[in-house]
mmCIF file of C-alpha atoms and ligand atoms in Angstrom:
data_model
loop_
_atom_site.group_PDB
_atom_site.id
_atom_site.type_symbol
_atom_site.label_atom_id
_atom_site.label_comp_id
_atom_site.label_asym_id
_atom_site.label_seq_id
_atom_site.Cartn_x
_atom_site.Cartn_y
_atom_site.Cartn_z
ATOM 1 C CA MET A 1 122.305 157.610 156.524
ATOM 2 C CA LYS A 2 124.642 158.160 159.461
ATOM 3 C CA GLN A 3 123.211 159.934 162.474
ATOM 4 C CA ARG A 4 124.562 163.448 162.957
ATOM 5 C CA GLY A 5 125.702 164.220 166.454
ATOM 6 C CA VAL A 6 124.502 167.310 168.251
ATOM 7 C CA THR A 7 124.509 168.679 171.779
ATOM 8 C CA LEU A 8 121.163 169.891 173.064
ATOM 9 C CA TRP A 9 122.038 172.252 175.867
ATOM 10 C CA PHE A 10 119.186 172.979 178.295
ATOM 11 C CA THR A 11 119.912 176.008 180.465
ATOM 12 C CA GLY A 12 117.700 177.776 182.989
ATOM 13 C CA LEU A 13 116.913 178.257 186.652
ATOM 14 C CA SER A 14 116.513 175.356 189.024
ATOM 15 C CA GLY A 15 112.959 174.090 188.663
ATOM 16 C CA ALA A 16 112.453 175.691 185.252
ATOM 17 C CA GLY A 17 111.938 172.280 183.632
ATOM 18 C CA LYS A 18 115.305 171.309 182.119
ATOM 19 C CA THR A 19 115.284 167.728 183.370
ATOM 20 C CA THR A 20 111.607 167.209 182.595
ATOM 21 C CA ILE A 21 111.858 168.434 179.007
ATOM 22 C CA SER A 22 115.206 166.783 178.271
ATOM 23 C CA GLN A 23 113.927 163.426 179.552
ATOM 24 C CA ALA A 24 110.815 163.668 177.409
ATOM 25 C CA VAL A 25 112.903 164.584 174.357
ATOM 26 C CA ALA A 26 115.326 161.746 175.132
ATOM 27 C CA GLU A 27 112.507 159.228 175.372
ATOM 28 C CA ALA A 28 111.037 160.330 172.049
ATOM 29 C CA LEU A 29 114.455 160.189 170.340
ATOM 30 C CA ARG A 30 115.186 156.767 171.811
ATOM 31 C CA SER A 31 111.880 155.440 170.546
ATOM 32 C CA GLN A 32 113.004 156.512 167.069
ATOM 33 C CA ASP A 33 116.271 154.577 167.505
ATOM 34 C CA TYR A 34 118.595 157.541 167.894
ATOM 35 C CA ASN A 35 121.778 157.045 169.910
ATOM 36 C CA ILE A 36 121.537 159.460 172.780
ATOM 37 C CA GLU A 37 123.246 160.235 176.071
ATOM 38 C CA ILE A 38 121.991 162.372 178.917
ATOM 39 C CA LEU A 39 124.308 164.505 181.014
ATOM 40 C CA ASP A 40 122.125 165.794 183.826
ATOM 41 C CA GLY A 41 123.657 168.429 186.067
ATOM 42 C CA ASP A 42 122.720 166.756 189.328
ATOM 43 C CA ILE A 43 124.122 163.377 188.273
ATOM 44 C CA VAL A 44 127.255 164.865 186.717
ATOM 45 C CA ARG A 45 128.040 166.632 189.988
ATOM 46 C CA GLN A 46 127.948 163.276 191.795
ATOM 47 C CA ASN A 47 130.693 161.809 189.622
ATOM 48 C CA LEU A 48 132.364 163.649 186.715
ATOM 49 C CA THR A 49 132.605 166.918 188.609
ATOM 50 C CA LYS A 50 132.389 165.643 192.181
ATOM 51 C CA GLY A 51 134.064 168.008 194.605
ATOM 52 C CA LEU A 52 133.335 171.153 192.652
ATOM 53 C CA GLY A 53 131.295 173.810 194.410
ATOM 54 C CA PHE A 54 129.222 176.757 193.279
ATOM 55 C CA SER A 55 131.703 179.615 192.999
ATOM 56 C CA LYS A 56 131.928 181.119 189.525
ATOM 57 C CA ALA A 57 135.233 179.306 188.932
ATOM 58 C CA ASP A 58 133.784 175.959 189.989
ATOM 59 C CA ARG A 59 130.569 176.452 188.031
ATOM 60 C CA ASP A 60 132.628 177.273 184.946
ATOM 61 C CA GLU A 61 134.822 174.214 185.489
ATOM 62 C CA ASN A 62 131.696 172.068 185.864
ATOM 63 C CA ILE A 63 130.409 173.317 182.520
ATOM 64 C CA ARG A 64 133.791 172.986 180.841
ATOM 65 C CA ARG A 65 133.993 169.295 181.808
ATOM 66 C CA ILE A 66 130.427 168.618 180.718
ATOM 67 C CA GLY A 67 131.259 170.393 177.464
ATOM 68 C CA PHE A 68 134.364 168.259 176.987
ATOM 69 C CA VAL A 69 132.437 165.000 177.290
ATOM 70 C CA SER A 70 129.584 166.359 175.154
ATOM 71 C CA HIS A 71 132.071 167.210 172.457
ATOM 72 C CA LEU A 72 133.567 163.706 172.389
ATOM 73 C CA LEU A 73 130.134 162.148 172.103
ATOM 74 C CA THR A 74 128.763 164.666 169.633
ATOM 75 C CA ARG A 75 131.617 164.199 167.199
ATOM 76 C CA ASN A 76 130.906 160.462 167.274
ATOM 77 C CA GLY A 77 127.350 160.899 166.149
ATOM 78 C CA VAL A 78 125.551 160.877 169.491
ATOM 79 C CA ILE A 79 122.718 163.228 170.352
ATOM 80 C CA VAL A 80 123.734 164.538 173.773
ATOM 81 C CA LEU A 81 121.171 166.105 176.080
ATOM 82 C CA VAL A 82 122.767 168.321 178.711
ATOM 83 C CA SER A 83 120.644 169.798 181.441
ATOM 84 C CA ALA A 84 122.569 172.107 183.704
ATOM 85 C CA ILE A 85 121.699 175.518 185.126
ATOM 86 C CA SER A 86 124.882 176.823 183.430
ATOM 87 C CA PRO A 87 124.264 180.387 184.594
ATOM 88 C CA TYR A 88 127.176 182.093 182.854
ATOM 89 C CA ARG A 89 126.869 183.182 179.249
ATOM 90 C CA GLU A 90 130.570 183.261 178.449
ATOM 91 C CA ILE A 91 131.266 179.628 179.292
ATOM 92 C CA ARG A 92 128.137 178.518 177.418
ATOM 93 C CA GLU A 93 129.499 180.371 174.384
ATOM 94 C CA GLU A 94 132.912 178.766 174.819
ATOM 95 C CA VAL A 95 131.342 175.309 174.844
ATOM 96 C CA ARG A 96 129.153 176.194 171.858
ATOM 97 C CA GLN A 97 132.209 177.235 169.839
ATOM 98 C CA ARG A 98 134.113 174.090 170.758
ATOM 99 C CA ILE A 99 131.299 171.678 169.935
ATOM 100 C CA GLY A 100 129.938 173.388 166.847
ATOM 101 C CA ASP A 101 126.869 171.171 166.553
ATOM 102 C CA PHE A 102 125.186 172.872 169.473
ATOM 103 C CA VAL A 103 121.581 173.801 170.080
ATOM 104 C CA GLU A 104 120.853 176.003 173.066
ATOM 105 C CA ILE A 105 117.470 175.638 174.697
ATOM 106 C CA TYR A 106 116.531 178.317 177.169
ATOM 107 C CA VAL A 107 114.118 176.740 179.610
ATOM 108 C CA ASN A 108 112.458 179.806 180.950
ATOM 109 C CA ALA A 109 109.977 180.343 183.740
ATOM 110 C CA PRO A 110 109.883 183.324 186.113
ATOM 111 C CA LEU A 111 111.739 182.897 189.381
ATOM 112 C CA GLU A 112 108.445 183.069 191.332
ATOM 113 C CA ILE A 113 107.130 180.092 189.386
ATOM 114 C CA CYS A 114 110.316 178.057 189.843
ATOM 115 C CA GLU A 115 110.334 178.941 193.504
ATOM 116 C CA GLY A 116 106.666 178.038 193.832
ATOM 117 C CA ARG A 117 107.358 174.611 192.287
ATOM 118 C CA ASP A 118 110.410 174.134 194.524
ATOM 119 C CA VAL A 119 110.839 170.617 193.125
ATOM 120 C CA LYS A 120 113.811 169.787 195.355
ATOM 121 C CA GLY A 121 113.063 172.098 198.276
ATOM 122 C CA LEU A 122 116.217 174.076 197.481
ATOM 123 C CA TYR A 123 114.619 177.525 197.186
ATOM 124 C CA LYS A 124 113.245 177.204 200.688
ATOM 125 C CA ARG A 125 116.704 176.358 201.965
ATOM 126 C CA ALA A 126 118.220 179.232 199.958
ATOM 127 C CA ARG A 127 115.667 181.712 201.351
ATOM 128 C CA SER A 128 116.353 180.595 204.889
ATOM 129 C CA GLY A 129 120.071 181.154 204.316
ATOM 130 C CA GLU A 130 120.952 177.500 204.705
ATOM 131 C CA ILE A 131 122.238 177.435 201.114
ATOM 132 C CA LYS A 132 124.357 180.357 199.979
ATOM 133 C CA GLY A 133 124.974 181.427 196.392
ATOM 134 C CA PHE A 134 121.825 179.899 194.962
ATOM 135 C CA THR A 135 121.133 180.820 191.326
ATOM 136 C CA GLY A 136 118.309 183.337 191.050
ATOM 137 C CA ILE A 137 118.327 184.155 194.775
ATOM 138 C CA ASP A 138 121.811 185.380 195.621
ATOM 139 C CA ASP A 139 123.769 184.249 192.572
ATOM 140 C CA PRO A 140 123.365 185.438 188.981
ATOM 141 C CA TYR A 141 121.669 183.823 186.023
ATOM 142 C CA GLU A 142 122.573 185.246 182.626
ATOM 143 C CA PRO A 143 119.839 184.344 180.127
ATOM 144 C CA PRO A 144 120.874 183.359 176.605
ATOM 145 C CA LEU A 145 120.680 186.281 174.177
ATOM 146 C CA ASN A 146 120.132 184.166 171.096
ATOM 147 C CA PRO A 147 119.012 180.653 171.986
ATOM 148 C CA GLU A 148 117.884 178.383 169.151
ATOM 149 C CA ILE A 149 114.823 177.543 171.241
ATOM 150 C CA GLU A 150 113.032 179.094 174.197
ATOM 151 C CA CYS A 151 110.557 177.042 176.213
ATOM 152 C CA ARG A 152 108.314 179.121 178.448
ATOM 153 C CA THR A 153 107.300 176.380 180.831
ATOM 154 C CA ASP A 154 104.907 178.649 182.733
ATOM 155 C CA GLN A 155 102.945 179.235 179.515
ATOM 156 C CA GLU A 156 103.234 176.053 177.503
ATOM 157 C CA GLU A 157 102.556 172.371 178.020
ATOM 158 C CA LEU A 158 105.444 169.918 178.205
ATOM 159 C CA SER A 159 104.297 168.461 174.870
ATOM 160 C CA GLU A 160 104.629 171.898 173.243
ATOM 161 C CA SER A 161 108.150 172.309 174.558
ATOM 162 C CA VAL A 162 109.102 168.868 173.264
ATOM 163 C CA ALA A 163 107.538 169.631 169.870
ATOM 164 C CA LYS A 164 109.537 172.864 169.631
ATOM 165 C CA VAL A 165 112.768 170.965 170.159
ATOM 166 C CA PHE A 166 111.873 168.386 167.494
ATOM 167 C CA GLN A 167 110.835 171.063 165.039
ATOM 168 C CA LYS A 168 114.153 172.863 165.420
ATOM 169 C CA LEU A 169 116.177 169.642 165.134
ATOM 170 C CA GLU A 170 114.301 168.800 161.997
ATOM 171 C CA GLU A 171 114.869 172.300 160.610
ATOM 172 C CA LEU A 172 118.596 172.062 161.330
ATOM 173 C CA GLY A 173 118.841 168.665 159.670
ATOM 174 C CA TYR A 174 119.626 166.514 162.709
ATOM 175 C CA LEU A 175 116.711 164.109 162.399
ATOM 176 C CA THR A 176 118.298 161.869 159.821
ATOM 177 C CA ASN A 177 116.701 158.630 161.047
ATOM 178 C CA LYS A 178 113.300 160.061 160.394
ATOM 179 C CA LEU A 179 114.302 161.266 156.956
ATOM 180 C CA ALA A 180 115.884 157.907 156.183
ATOM 181 C CA MET A 181 112.706 156.150 157.226
ATOM 182 C CA GLN A 182 110.618 158.407 155.008
ATOM 183 C CA GLU A 183 112.860 157.638 152.073
ATOM 184 C CA VAL A 184 112.382 153.879 152.408
HETATM 185 P P1 ADP B 1 115.130 171.662 186.388
HETATM 186 O O1 ADP B 1 115.699 170.426 185.787
HETATM 187 O O2 ADP B 1 115.151 172.835 185.468
HETATM 188 O O3 ADP B 1 115.641 171.991 187.741
HETATM 189 P P2 ADP B 1 112.779 170.030 186.737
HETATM 190 O O4 ADP B 1 112.527 169.471 185.374
HETATM 191 O O5 ADP B 1 113.473 169.156 187.731
HETATM 192 O O6 ADP B 1 113.553 171.413 186.582
HETATM 193 O O7 ADP B 1 111.415 170.515 187.373
HETATM 194 C C1 ADP B 1 110.489 171.278 186.668
HETATM 195 C C2 ADP B 1 109.108 171.100 187.298
HETATM 196 O O8 ADP B 1 108.182 171.890 186.559
HETATM 197 C C3 ADP B 1 108.619 169.672 187.224
HETATM 198 O O9 ADP B 1 107.964 169.363 188.439
HETATM 199 C C4 ADP B 1 107.618 169.691 186.060
HETATM 200 O O10 ADP B 1 106.624 168.725 186.204
HETATM 201 C C5 ADP B 1 107.055 171.113 186.166
HETATM 202 N N1 ADP B 1 106.509 171.642 184.915
HETATM 203 C C6 ADP B 1 105.310 172.246 184.791
HETATM 204 N N2 ADP B 1 105.076 172.617 183.531
HETATM 205 C C7 ADP B 1 106.150 172.244 182.817
HETATM 206 C C8 ADP B 1 106.491 172.365 181.428
HETATM 207 N N3 ADP B 1 105.689 172.935 180.534
HETATM 208 N N4 ADP B 1 107.696 171.879 181.044
HETATM 209 C C9 ADP B 1 108.529 171.304 181.937
HETATM 210 N N5 ADP B 1 108.259 171.170 183.249
HETATM 211 C C10 ADP B 1 107.075 171.626 183.698
#
């Protein structure tokens, strides 16, 4: 059975847990022999979208380019894991429409929790005014209205978040390798 491609789109505030969950999901998929690719916001901004800033126009362009690559991969049967803050609802919807096989995962933790974690020290720099236009501080974040999955990382363990993603993929029929294995 041929693997079905799908884009798993992790959106949420900085420090909410997008990278952590997507890496754990990626590892689990890889161990089951799925073809996957990871497009992580921080890494993408160092190459594919290098030079773009954090205005709304540049953020939208960043997401549009990530969406373009995701689409190419997805239609060739790859499971693509995108983790990007992607704060604007409209561009996320645009990408969803274009890709079709698209699962939105809202990685949600309250700002205070994300700020308390301050994984990369960015909130501190945003609060001091060193960084301007930081999502959640002085730039908007528009939460998904109808995500396929919501992971409340302040209330659930990483393993629960990962399990939720697998459950939904199974439900939507994307875990063909597993089904194929069961059939043997
Ligand atoms: P993002 O990619 O959204 O900026 P990161 O994954 O880099 O966020 O950081 C999230 C931080 O939150 C990590 O230090 C991670 O260990 C921690 N964390 C605590 N609980 C969870 C959870 N349930 N799921 C994911 N991350 C969690």
